[in-house]
Coordinates of C-alpha atoms and ligand atoms in Angstrom, one line a residue:
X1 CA -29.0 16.0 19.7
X2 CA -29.8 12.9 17.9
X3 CA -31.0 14.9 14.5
X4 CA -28.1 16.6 14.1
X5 CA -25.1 16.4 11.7
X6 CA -22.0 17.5 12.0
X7 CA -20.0 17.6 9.1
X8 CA -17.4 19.7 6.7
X9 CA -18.4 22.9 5.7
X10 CA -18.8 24.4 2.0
X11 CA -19.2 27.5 0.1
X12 CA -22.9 26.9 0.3
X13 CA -23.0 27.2 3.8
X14 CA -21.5 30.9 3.8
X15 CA -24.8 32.5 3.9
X16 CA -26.1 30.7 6.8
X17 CA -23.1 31.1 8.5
X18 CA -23.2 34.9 8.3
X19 CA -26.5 35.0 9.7
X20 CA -25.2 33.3 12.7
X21 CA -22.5 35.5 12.8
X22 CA -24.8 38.5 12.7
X23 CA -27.2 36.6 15.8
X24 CA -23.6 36.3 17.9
X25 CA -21.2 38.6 17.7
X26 CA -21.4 42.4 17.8
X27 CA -18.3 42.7 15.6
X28 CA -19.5 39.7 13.1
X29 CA -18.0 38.9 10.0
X30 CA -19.1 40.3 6.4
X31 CA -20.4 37.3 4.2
X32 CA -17.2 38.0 1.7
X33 CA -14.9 37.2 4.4
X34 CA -16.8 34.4 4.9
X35 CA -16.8 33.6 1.4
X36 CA -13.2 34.5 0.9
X37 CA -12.5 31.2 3.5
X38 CA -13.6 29.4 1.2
X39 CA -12.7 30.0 -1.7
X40 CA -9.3 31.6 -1.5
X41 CA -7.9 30.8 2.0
X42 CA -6.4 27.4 2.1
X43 CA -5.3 27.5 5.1
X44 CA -8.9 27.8 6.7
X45 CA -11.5 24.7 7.8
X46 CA -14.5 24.8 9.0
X47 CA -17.4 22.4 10.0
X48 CA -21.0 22.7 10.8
X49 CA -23.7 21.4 12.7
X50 CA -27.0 21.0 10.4
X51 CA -30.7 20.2 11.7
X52 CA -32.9 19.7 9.1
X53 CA -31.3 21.0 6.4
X54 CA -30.8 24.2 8.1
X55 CA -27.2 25.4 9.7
X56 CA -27.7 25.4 13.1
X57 CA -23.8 26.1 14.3
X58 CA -20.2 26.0 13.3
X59 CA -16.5 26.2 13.8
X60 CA -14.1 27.1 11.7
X61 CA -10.0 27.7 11.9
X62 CA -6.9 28.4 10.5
X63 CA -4.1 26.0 9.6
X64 CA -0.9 26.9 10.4
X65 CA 1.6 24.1 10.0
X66 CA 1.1 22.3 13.4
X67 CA -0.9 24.5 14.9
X68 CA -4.9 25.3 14.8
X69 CA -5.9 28.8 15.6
X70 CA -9.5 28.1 15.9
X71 CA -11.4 31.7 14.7
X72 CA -15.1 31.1 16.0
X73 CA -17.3 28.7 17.4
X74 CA -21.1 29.8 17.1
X75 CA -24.9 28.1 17.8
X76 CA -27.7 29.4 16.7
X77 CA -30.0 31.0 19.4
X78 CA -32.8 28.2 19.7
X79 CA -30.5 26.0 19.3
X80 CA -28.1 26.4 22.9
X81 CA -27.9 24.2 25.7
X82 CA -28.3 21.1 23.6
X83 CA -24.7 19.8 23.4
X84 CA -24.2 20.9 19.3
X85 CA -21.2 23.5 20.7
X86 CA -19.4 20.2 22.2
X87 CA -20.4 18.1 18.9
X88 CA -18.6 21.2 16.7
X89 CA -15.2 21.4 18.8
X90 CA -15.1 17.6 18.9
X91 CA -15.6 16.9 15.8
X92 CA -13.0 20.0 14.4
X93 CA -10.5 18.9 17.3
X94 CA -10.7 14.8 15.6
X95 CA -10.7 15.7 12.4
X96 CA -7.8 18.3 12.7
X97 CA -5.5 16.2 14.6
X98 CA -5.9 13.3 12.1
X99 CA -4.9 15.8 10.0
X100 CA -1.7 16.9 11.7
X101 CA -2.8 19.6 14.0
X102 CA -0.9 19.2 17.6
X103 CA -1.9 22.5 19.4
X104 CA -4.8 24.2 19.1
X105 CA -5.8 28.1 20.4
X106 CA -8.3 30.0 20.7
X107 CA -9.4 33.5 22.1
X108 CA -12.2 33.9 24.4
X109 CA -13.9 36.5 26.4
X110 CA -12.8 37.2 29.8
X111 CA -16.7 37.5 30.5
X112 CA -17.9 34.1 28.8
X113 CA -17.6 31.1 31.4
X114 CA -20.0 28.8 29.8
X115 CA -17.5 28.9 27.2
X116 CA -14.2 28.7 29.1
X117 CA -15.8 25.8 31.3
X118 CA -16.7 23.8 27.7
X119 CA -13.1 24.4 26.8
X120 CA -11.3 23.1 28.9
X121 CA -13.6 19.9 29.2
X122 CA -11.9 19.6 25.7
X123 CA -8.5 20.1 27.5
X124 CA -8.2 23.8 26.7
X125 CA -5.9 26.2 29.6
X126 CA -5.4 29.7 29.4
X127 CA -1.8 30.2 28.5
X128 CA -2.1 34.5 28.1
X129 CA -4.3 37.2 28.5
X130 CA -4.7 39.6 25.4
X131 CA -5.9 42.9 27.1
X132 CA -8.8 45.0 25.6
X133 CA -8.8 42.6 22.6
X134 CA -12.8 43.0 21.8
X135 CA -13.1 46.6 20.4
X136 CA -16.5 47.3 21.0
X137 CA -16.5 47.0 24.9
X138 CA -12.6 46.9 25.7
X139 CA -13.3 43.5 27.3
X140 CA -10.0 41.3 27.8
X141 CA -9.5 37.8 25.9
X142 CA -7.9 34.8 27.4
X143 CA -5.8 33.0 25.4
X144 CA -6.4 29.4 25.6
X145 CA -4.4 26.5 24.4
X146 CA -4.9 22.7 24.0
X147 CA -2.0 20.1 23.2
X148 CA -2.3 16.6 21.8
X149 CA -1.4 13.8 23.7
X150 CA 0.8 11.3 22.6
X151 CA -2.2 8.6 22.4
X152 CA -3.8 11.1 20.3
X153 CA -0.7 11.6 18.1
X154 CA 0.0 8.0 17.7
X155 CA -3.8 7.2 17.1
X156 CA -3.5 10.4 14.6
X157 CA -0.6 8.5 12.7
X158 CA -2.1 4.9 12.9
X159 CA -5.3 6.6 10.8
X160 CA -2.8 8.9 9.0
X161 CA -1.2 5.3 7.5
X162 CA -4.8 3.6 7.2
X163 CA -5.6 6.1 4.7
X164 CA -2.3 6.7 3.0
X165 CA -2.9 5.3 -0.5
X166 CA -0.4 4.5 -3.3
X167 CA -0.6 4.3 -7.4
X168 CA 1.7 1.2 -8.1
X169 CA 3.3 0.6 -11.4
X170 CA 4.7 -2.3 -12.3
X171 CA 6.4 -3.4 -15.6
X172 CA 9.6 -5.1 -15.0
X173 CA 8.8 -8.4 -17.3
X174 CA 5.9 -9.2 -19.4
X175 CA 3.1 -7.7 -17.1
X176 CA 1.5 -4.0 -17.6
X177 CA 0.5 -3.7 -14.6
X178 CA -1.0 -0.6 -11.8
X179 CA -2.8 -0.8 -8.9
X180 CA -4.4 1.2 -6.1
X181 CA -3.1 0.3 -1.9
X182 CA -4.2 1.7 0.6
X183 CA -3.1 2.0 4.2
X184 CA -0.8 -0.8 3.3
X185 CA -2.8 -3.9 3.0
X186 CA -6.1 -3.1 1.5
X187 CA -6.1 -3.2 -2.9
X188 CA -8.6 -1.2 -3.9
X189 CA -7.7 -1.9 -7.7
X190 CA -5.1 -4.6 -9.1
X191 CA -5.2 -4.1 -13.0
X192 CA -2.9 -6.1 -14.9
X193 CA -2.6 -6.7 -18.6
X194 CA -0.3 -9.6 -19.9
X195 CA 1.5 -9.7 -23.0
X196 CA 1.8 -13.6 -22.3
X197 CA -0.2 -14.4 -25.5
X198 CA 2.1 -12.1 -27.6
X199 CA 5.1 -13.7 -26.5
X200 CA 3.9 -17.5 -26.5
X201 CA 4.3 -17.1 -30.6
X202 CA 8.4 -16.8 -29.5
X203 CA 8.5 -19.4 -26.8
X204 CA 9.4 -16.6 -24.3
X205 CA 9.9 -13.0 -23.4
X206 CA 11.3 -10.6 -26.1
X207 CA 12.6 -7.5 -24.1
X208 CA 11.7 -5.1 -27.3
X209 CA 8.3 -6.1 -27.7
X210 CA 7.9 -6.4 -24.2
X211 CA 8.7 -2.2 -24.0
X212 CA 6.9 -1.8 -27.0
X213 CA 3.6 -3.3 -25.8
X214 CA 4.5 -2.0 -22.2
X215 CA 4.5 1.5 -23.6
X216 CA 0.9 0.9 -25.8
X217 CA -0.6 -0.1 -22.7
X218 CA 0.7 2.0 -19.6
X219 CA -1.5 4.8 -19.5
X220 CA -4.7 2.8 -20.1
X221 CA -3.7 0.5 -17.6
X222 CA -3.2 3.2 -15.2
X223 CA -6.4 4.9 -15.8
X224 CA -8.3 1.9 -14.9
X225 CA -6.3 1.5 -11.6
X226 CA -7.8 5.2 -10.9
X227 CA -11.2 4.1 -12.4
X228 CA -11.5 0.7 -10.4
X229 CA -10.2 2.5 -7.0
X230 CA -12.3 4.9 -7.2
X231 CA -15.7 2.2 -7.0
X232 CA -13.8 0.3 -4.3
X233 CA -13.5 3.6 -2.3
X234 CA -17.4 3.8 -2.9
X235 CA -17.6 6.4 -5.4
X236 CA -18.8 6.9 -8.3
X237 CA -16.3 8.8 -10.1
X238 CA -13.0 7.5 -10.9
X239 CA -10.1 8.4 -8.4
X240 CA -8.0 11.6 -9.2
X241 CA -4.4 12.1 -8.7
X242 CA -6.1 14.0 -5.8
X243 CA -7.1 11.0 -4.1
X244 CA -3.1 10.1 -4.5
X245 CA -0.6 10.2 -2.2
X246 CA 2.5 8.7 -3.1
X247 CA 3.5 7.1 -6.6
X248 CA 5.3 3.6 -6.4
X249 CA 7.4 1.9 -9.3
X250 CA 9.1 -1.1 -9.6
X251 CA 13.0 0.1 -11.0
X252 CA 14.7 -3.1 -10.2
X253 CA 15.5 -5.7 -11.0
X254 CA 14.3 -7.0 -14.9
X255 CA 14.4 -6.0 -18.3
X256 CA 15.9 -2.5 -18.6
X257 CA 13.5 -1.2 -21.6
X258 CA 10.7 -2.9 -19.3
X259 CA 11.4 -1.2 -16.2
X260 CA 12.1 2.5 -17.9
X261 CA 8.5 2.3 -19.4
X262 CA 6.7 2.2 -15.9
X263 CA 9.5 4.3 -14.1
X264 CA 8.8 6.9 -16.7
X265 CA 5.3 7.0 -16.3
X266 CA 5.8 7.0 -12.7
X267 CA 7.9 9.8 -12.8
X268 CA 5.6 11.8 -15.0
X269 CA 3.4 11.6 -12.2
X270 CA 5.5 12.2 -9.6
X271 CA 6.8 15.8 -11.6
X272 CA 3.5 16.7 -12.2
X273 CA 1.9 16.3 -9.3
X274 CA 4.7 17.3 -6.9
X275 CA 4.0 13.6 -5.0
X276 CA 6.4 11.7 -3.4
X277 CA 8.0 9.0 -6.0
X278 CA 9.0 5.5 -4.3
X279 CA 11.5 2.7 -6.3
X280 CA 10.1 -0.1 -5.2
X281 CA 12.6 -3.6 -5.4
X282 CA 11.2 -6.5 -7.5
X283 CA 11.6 -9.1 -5.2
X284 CA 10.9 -7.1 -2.6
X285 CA 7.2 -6.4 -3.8
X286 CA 6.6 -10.4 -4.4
X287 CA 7.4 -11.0 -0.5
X288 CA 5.0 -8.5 0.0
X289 CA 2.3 -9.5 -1.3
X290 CA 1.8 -12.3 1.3
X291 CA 0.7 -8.7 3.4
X292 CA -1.9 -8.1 1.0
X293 CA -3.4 -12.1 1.5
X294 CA -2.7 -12.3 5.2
X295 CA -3.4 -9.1 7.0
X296 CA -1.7 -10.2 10.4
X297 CA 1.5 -11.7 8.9
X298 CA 4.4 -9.7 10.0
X299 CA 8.3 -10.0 10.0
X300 CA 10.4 -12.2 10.8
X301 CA 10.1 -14.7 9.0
X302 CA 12.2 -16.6 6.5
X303 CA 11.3 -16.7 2.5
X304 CA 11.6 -18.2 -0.4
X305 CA 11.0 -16.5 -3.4
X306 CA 10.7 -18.8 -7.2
X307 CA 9.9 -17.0 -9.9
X308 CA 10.8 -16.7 -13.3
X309 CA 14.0 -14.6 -12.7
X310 CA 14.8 -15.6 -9.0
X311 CA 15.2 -17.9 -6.5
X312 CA 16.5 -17.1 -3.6
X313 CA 15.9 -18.4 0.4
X314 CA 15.6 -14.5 2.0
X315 CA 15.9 -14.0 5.8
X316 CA 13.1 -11.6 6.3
X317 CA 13.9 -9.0 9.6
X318 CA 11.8 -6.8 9.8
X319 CA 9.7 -5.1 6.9
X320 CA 12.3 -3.0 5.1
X321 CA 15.2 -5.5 5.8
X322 CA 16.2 -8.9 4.4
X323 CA 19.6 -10.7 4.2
X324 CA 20.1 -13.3 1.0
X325 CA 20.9 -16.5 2.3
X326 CA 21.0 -18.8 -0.5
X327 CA 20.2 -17.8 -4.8
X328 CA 20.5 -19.8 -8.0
X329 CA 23.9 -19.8 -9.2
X330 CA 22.2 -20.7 -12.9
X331 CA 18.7 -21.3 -13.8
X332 CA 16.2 -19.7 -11.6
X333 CA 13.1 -22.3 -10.8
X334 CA 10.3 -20.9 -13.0
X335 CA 13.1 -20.5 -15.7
X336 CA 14.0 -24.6 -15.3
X337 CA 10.0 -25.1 -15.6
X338 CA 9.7 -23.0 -18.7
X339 CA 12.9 -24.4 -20.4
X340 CA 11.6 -28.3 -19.8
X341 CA 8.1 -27.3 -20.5
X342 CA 9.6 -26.1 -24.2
X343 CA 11.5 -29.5 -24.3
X344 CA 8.7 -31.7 -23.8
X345 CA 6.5 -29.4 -26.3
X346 CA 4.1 -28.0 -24.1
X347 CA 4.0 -24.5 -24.3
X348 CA 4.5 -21.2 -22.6
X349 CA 4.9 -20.1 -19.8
X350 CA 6.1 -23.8 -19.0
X351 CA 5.1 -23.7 -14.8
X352 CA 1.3 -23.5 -15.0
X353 CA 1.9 -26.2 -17.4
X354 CA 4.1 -28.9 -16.0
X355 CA 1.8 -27.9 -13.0
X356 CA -0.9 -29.6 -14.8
X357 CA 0.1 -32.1 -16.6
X358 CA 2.4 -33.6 -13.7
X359 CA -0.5 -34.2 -12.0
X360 CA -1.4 -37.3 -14.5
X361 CA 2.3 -38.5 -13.9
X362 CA 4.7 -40.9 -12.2
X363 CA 7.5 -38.7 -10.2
X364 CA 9.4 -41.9 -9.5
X365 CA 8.8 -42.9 -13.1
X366 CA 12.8 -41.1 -14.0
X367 CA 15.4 -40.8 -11.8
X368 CA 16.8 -36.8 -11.9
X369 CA 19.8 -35.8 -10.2
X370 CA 18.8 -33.5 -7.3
X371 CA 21.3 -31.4 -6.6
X372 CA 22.1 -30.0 -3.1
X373 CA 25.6 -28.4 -3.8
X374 CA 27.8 -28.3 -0.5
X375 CA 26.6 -29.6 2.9
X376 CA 24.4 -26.9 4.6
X377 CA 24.7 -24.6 1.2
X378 CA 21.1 -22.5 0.6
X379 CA 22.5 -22.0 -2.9
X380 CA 20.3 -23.6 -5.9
X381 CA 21.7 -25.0 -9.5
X382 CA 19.1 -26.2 -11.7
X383 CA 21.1 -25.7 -15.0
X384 CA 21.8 -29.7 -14.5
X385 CA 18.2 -31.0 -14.2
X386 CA 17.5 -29.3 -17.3
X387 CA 20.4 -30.7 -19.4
X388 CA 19.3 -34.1 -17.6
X389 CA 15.5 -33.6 -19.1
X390 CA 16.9 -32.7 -22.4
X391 CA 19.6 -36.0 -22.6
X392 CA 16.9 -38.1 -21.4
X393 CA 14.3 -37.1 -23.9
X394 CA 16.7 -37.4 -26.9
X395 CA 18.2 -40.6 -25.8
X396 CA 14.8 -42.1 -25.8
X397 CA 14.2 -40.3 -28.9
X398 CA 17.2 -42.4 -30.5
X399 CA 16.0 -45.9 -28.8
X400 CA 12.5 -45.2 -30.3
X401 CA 10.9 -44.9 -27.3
X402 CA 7.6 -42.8 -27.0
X403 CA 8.3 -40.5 -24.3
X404 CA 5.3 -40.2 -21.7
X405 CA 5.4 -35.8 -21.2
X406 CA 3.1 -36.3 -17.8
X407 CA 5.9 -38.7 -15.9
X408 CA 8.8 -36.4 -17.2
X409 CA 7.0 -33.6 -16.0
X410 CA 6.2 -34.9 -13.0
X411 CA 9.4 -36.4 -12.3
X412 CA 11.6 -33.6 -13.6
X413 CA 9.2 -31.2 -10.5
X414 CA 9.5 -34.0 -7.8
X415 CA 13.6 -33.2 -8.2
X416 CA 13.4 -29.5 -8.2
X417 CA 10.9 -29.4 -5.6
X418 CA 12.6 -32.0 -3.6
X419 CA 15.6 -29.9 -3.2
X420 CA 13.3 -26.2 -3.3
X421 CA 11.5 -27.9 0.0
X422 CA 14.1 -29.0 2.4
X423 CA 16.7 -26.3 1.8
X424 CA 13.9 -24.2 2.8
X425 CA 12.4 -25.9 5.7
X426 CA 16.2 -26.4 6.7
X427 CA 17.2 -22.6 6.2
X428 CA 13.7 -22.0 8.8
X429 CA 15.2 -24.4 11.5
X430 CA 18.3 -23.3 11.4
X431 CA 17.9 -19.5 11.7
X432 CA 14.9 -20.5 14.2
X433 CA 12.2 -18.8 12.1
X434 CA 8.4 -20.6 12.9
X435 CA 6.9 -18.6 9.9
X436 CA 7.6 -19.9 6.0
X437 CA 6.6 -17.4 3.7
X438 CA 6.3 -18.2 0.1
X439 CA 6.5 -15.7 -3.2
X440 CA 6.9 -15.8 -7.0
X441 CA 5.2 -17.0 -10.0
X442 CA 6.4 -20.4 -9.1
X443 CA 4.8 -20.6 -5.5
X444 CA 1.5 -20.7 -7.1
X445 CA 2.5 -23.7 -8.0
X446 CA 0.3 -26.8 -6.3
X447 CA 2.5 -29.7 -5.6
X448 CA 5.0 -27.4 -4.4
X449 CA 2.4 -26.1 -1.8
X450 CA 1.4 -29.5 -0.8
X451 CA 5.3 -30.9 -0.2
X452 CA 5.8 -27.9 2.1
X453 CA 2.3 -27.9 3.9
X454 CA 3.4 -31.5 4.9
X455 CA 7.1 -30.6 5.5
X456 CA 6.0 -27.5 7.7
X457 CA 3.6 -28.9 9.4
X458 CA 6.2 -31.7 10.7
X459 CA 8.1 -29.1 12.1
X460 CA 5.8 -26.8 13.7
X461 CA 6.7 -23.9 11.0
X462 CA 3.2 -21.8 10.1
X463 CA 3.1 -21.6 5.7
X464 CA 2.1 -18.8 4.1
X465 CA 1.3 -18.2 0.6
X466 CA -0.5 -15.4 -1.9
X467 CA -3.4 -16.4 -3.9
X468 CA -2.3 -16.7 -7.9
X469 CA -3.2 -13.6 -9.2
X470 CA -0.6 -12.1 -6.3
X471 CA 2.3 -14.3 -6.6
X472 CA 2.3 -13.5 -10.6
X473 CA 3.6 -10.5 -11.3
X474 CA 1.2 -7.5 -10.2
X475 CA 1.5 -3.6 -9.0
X476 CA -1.0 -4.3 -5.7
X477 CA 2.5 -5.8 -3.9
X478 CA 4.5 -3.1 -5.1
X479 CA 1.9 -0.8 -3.5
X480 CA 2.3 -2.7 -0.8
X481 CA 6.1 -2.6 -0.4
X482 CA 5.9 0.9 -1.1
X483 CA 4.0 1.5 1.8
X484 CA 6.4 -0.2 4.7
X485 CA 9.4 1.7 3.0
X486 CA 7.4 5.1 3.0
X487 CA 6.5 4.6 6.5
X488 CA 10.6 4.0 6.9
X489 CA 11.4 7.4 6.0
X490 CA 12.3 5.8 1.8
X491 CA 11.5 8.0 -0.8
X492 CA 13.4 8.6 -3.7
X493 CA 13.5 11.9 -6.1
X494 CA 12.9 11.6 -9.9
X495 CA 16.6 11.1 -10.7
X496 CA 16.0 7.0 -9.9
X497 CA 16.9 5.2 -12.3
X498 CA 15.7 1.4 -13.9
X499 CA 18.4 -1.3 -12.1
X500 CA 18.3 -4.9 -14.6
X501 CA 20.6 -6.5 -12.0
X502 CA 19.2 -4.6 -8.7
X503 CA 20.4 -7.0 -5.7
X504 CA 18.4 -7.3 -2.9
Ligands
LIG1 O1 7.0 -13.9 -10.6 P1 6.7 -14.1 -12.0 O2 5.3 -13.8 -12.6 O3 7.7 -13.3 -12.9 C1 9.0 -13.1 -12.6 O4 9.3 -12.1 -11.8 O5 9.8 -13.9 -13.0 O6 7.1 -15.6 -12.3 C2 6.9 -16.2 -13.6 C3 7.4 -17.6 -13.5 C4 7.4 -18.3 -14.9 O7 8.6 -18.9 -15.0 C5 6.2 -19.3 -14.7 O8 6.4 -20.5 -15.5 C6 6.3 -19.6 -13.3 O9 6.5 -18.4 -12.7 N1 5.0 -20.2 -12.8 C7 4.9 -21.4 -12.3 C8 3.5 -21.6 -12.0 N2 2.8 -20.5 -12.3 C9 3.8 -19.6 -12.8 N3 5.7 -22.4 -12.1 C10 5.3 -23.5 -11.6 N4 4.0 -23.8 -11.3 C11 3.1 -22.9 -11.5 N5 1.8 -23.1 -11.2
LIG2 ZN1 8.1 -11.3 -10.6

């Protein structure tokens, strides 16, 4: 019937129910057991079938780990012979297995072949015989039994994992930051406040303000994750810890004072809610985020990761497994950037910066070491490039020269980069990877995205790349992380514990 809904049942439908009940069976149920399914069983589910406003059938039945012991399935008189039976038991079947139901059982009457025949179109079989079960005529019930597939199971799982959804926190540097993931891939909030502006007055990150500001703003930020999810999901209430099913941190690595801020809060959760708590790894979170922007990107791949702490070329195998091929044995990129920014006066955080200005500049205007360390090494040292920018500037300083910033910018990123691109794109041929995936503050970074669109694109490799706000520091791609190493079977219990130096 085209008019009819089927859909969960409520308290308010008791009444209605019970005067189905009283049309059906001889031995019907009283309207306070009906009630008391509601209200105070919570093992029980039920659905119904409306027309018009007006209950027209149900189904309801008890949960009891894997198994669903289905109670009664009634129409309405009037209201037979028009399919709304096979809508109930479909819908209750669907629903229950998405929720984890494998077998379900009923009881019928020996008597009642309309309703064994619709049964086992649904896959029921009679597995027993319960003899003079219906006390009012002696009649036997057959026992019948229906057992998920494993299409059904896996399909049950796949939707399980579409709607798992994940509070993110995030606070291992100078970002307050929570977000809202579900099934993985989709953000459904990304809130992140930045103490940038508080720490520009010092020319970088101070750890104790960084706590201190981390600790003013956690639970405000995380309340507007809830409030922002909640309108994506197309409410128009705020999301509850209800509408939670995991809680994700970041514990590892960064500043220690940083990470206990957000691993606190995220344990507070965790504690109160009895919800499973997952320690999410930094750097792991920034690959991940190239999930979020390319929804059919999957592992393996090989990638490099630049950002203000980090720069490393990562073998990626599958989605909870990397191997470190090559790291920074000093500076890490976005830390160079910042460092040359401050010795050329321009500012903090020096990347978005030199980004800019570099752009107006000459890269072959001075000649910076690039340094490429032992043949076939996937190492980085930037350390030297810096000291190179600083000797330059105050030499010229001393001849009286007027130093032009935009062609030290620009040339001081052609030599990082230079080296950044080809130890990359090398790494990619070498270990016979055809997917480049970039992550970090720094990959936001244009010129570096145009040198390795080119350099990619000579060698067949595929590029991939976040957007800015998700190569910055964010809680969506810890969300995301969390996700894959849920799905692995990794959850951790509340005794985690903040990691500064967590290796990958
Ligand atoms: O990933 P991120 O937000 O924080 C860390 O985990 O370190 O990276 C911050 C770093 C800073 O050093 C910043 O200067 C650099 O990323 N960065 C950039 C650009 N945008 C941010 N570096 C170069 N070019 C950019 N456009
Ligand atoms: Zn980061």
């Amino acid at each position: 019937m085209a008019d009819v809904v089927i859909r969960q049942a409520t308290i308010e439908d008791a009444e209605q129910i019970f005067e189905i009940e009283n049309m059906c069976f001889p031995d019907p149920w009283s309207l306070e057991s009906i009630e008391y399914e509601f209200e105070e069983n919570p093992r029980a589910f039920y659905v119904v079938a409306e027309h018009s406003g007006e209950v027209v059938g149900y189904a309801g039945l008890w949960w009891i780990e894997d198994e669903g012991h289905i109670t009664n399935v009634a129409v309405k008189p009037g209201y037979r012979n028009r399919r709304i039976g096979e809508g109930i038991i479909d819908v209750l079947l669907d629903y229950t297995i998405h929720e984890g139901i494998r077998h379900h059982t009923l009881e019928v009457r020996r008597s009642n072949e309309p309703a064994i025949n619709l049964y086992e179109k649904f896959g029921f079989q009679v597995e027993g015989v319960r003899k003079g079960y219906y006390q009012h005529n002696g009649e036997d019930a057959l026992i019948m039994w229906r057992h998920a597939s494993d299409e059904e199971i896996a399909e049950a799982i796949r939707m399980m994992e579409d709607r798992f959804t994940i509070l993110a926190i995030e606070s291992s540097c100078d970002e307050t930051a929570a977000a809202v993931v579900r099934g993985g891939r989709t953000v459904l909030s990304n809130v992140i406040s930045s103490q940038i502006d508080i720490h520009k007055a010092y020319g970088g990150v101070v750890p104790e303000i960084a706590s201190r500001h981390h600790l003013d703003n956690i639970n405000h930020v995380v309340r507007q994750a809830l409030e922002e999810a909640g309108q994506a999901a197309g409410s128009e209430e705020p999301m509850t810890m209800d509408d939670i099913d995991a809680i994700a941190v970041t514990y590892g690595p960064g500043l220690v004072g940083a990470l206990l801020i957000g691993l606190a809060t995220a344990k507070a959760y965790a504690l109160a809610t009895g919800k499973p708590l997952i320690g999410v790894h930094h750097i792991q979170g920034h690959i991940s985020a190239n999930y979020i922007e390319h929804p059919d990107l999957e592992p393996p791949f090989m990638a490099l990761i630049v950002s203000g702490g980090h720069t490393n070329i990562v073998e990626v195998t599958d989605y909870n497994e990397c191997h470190v091929l090559g790291g920074t044995r000093d500076d890490a990129a976005g830390e160079a950037y910042d460092k040359v920014a401050r010795v050329l006066g321009l500012g903090y955080p020096g990347g978005p910066l030199i980004d800019r200005i570099a752009k107006e500049g000459n890269p072959d205007a001075v000649e910076f070491k690039r340094v490429f360390l032992e043949k076939d090494s996937m190492d980085f040292s930037f350390s030297g490039i810096k000291t190179g920018v600083l000797n330059y500037v105050n030499s010229e300083k001393q001849a009286g020269r007027e130093i032009h910033v935009a062609d030290v910018a620009a040339s001081f990123q052609q030599a990082v980069l230079d080296v950044i691109v080809k130890k990359t794109v090398d790494a990619a041929r070498k270990m016979n990877k055809d997917k480049i995936v970039m992550a970090g503050g720094v990959s936001a970074n244009s010129h570096l995205r145009e040198m390795m669109e080119s350099e990619c694109k000579k060698h067949g490799i595929k590029l991939y790349y976040p957007s800015p706000i998700l190569c910055t520091d964010n809680a969506a791609m810890i969300g995301c992380a969390a996700h894959y190493k849920y799905r692995a079977g990794g959850s951790d219990d509340l005794t985690l514990d903040a990691i500064p130096g967590l290796p990958l």
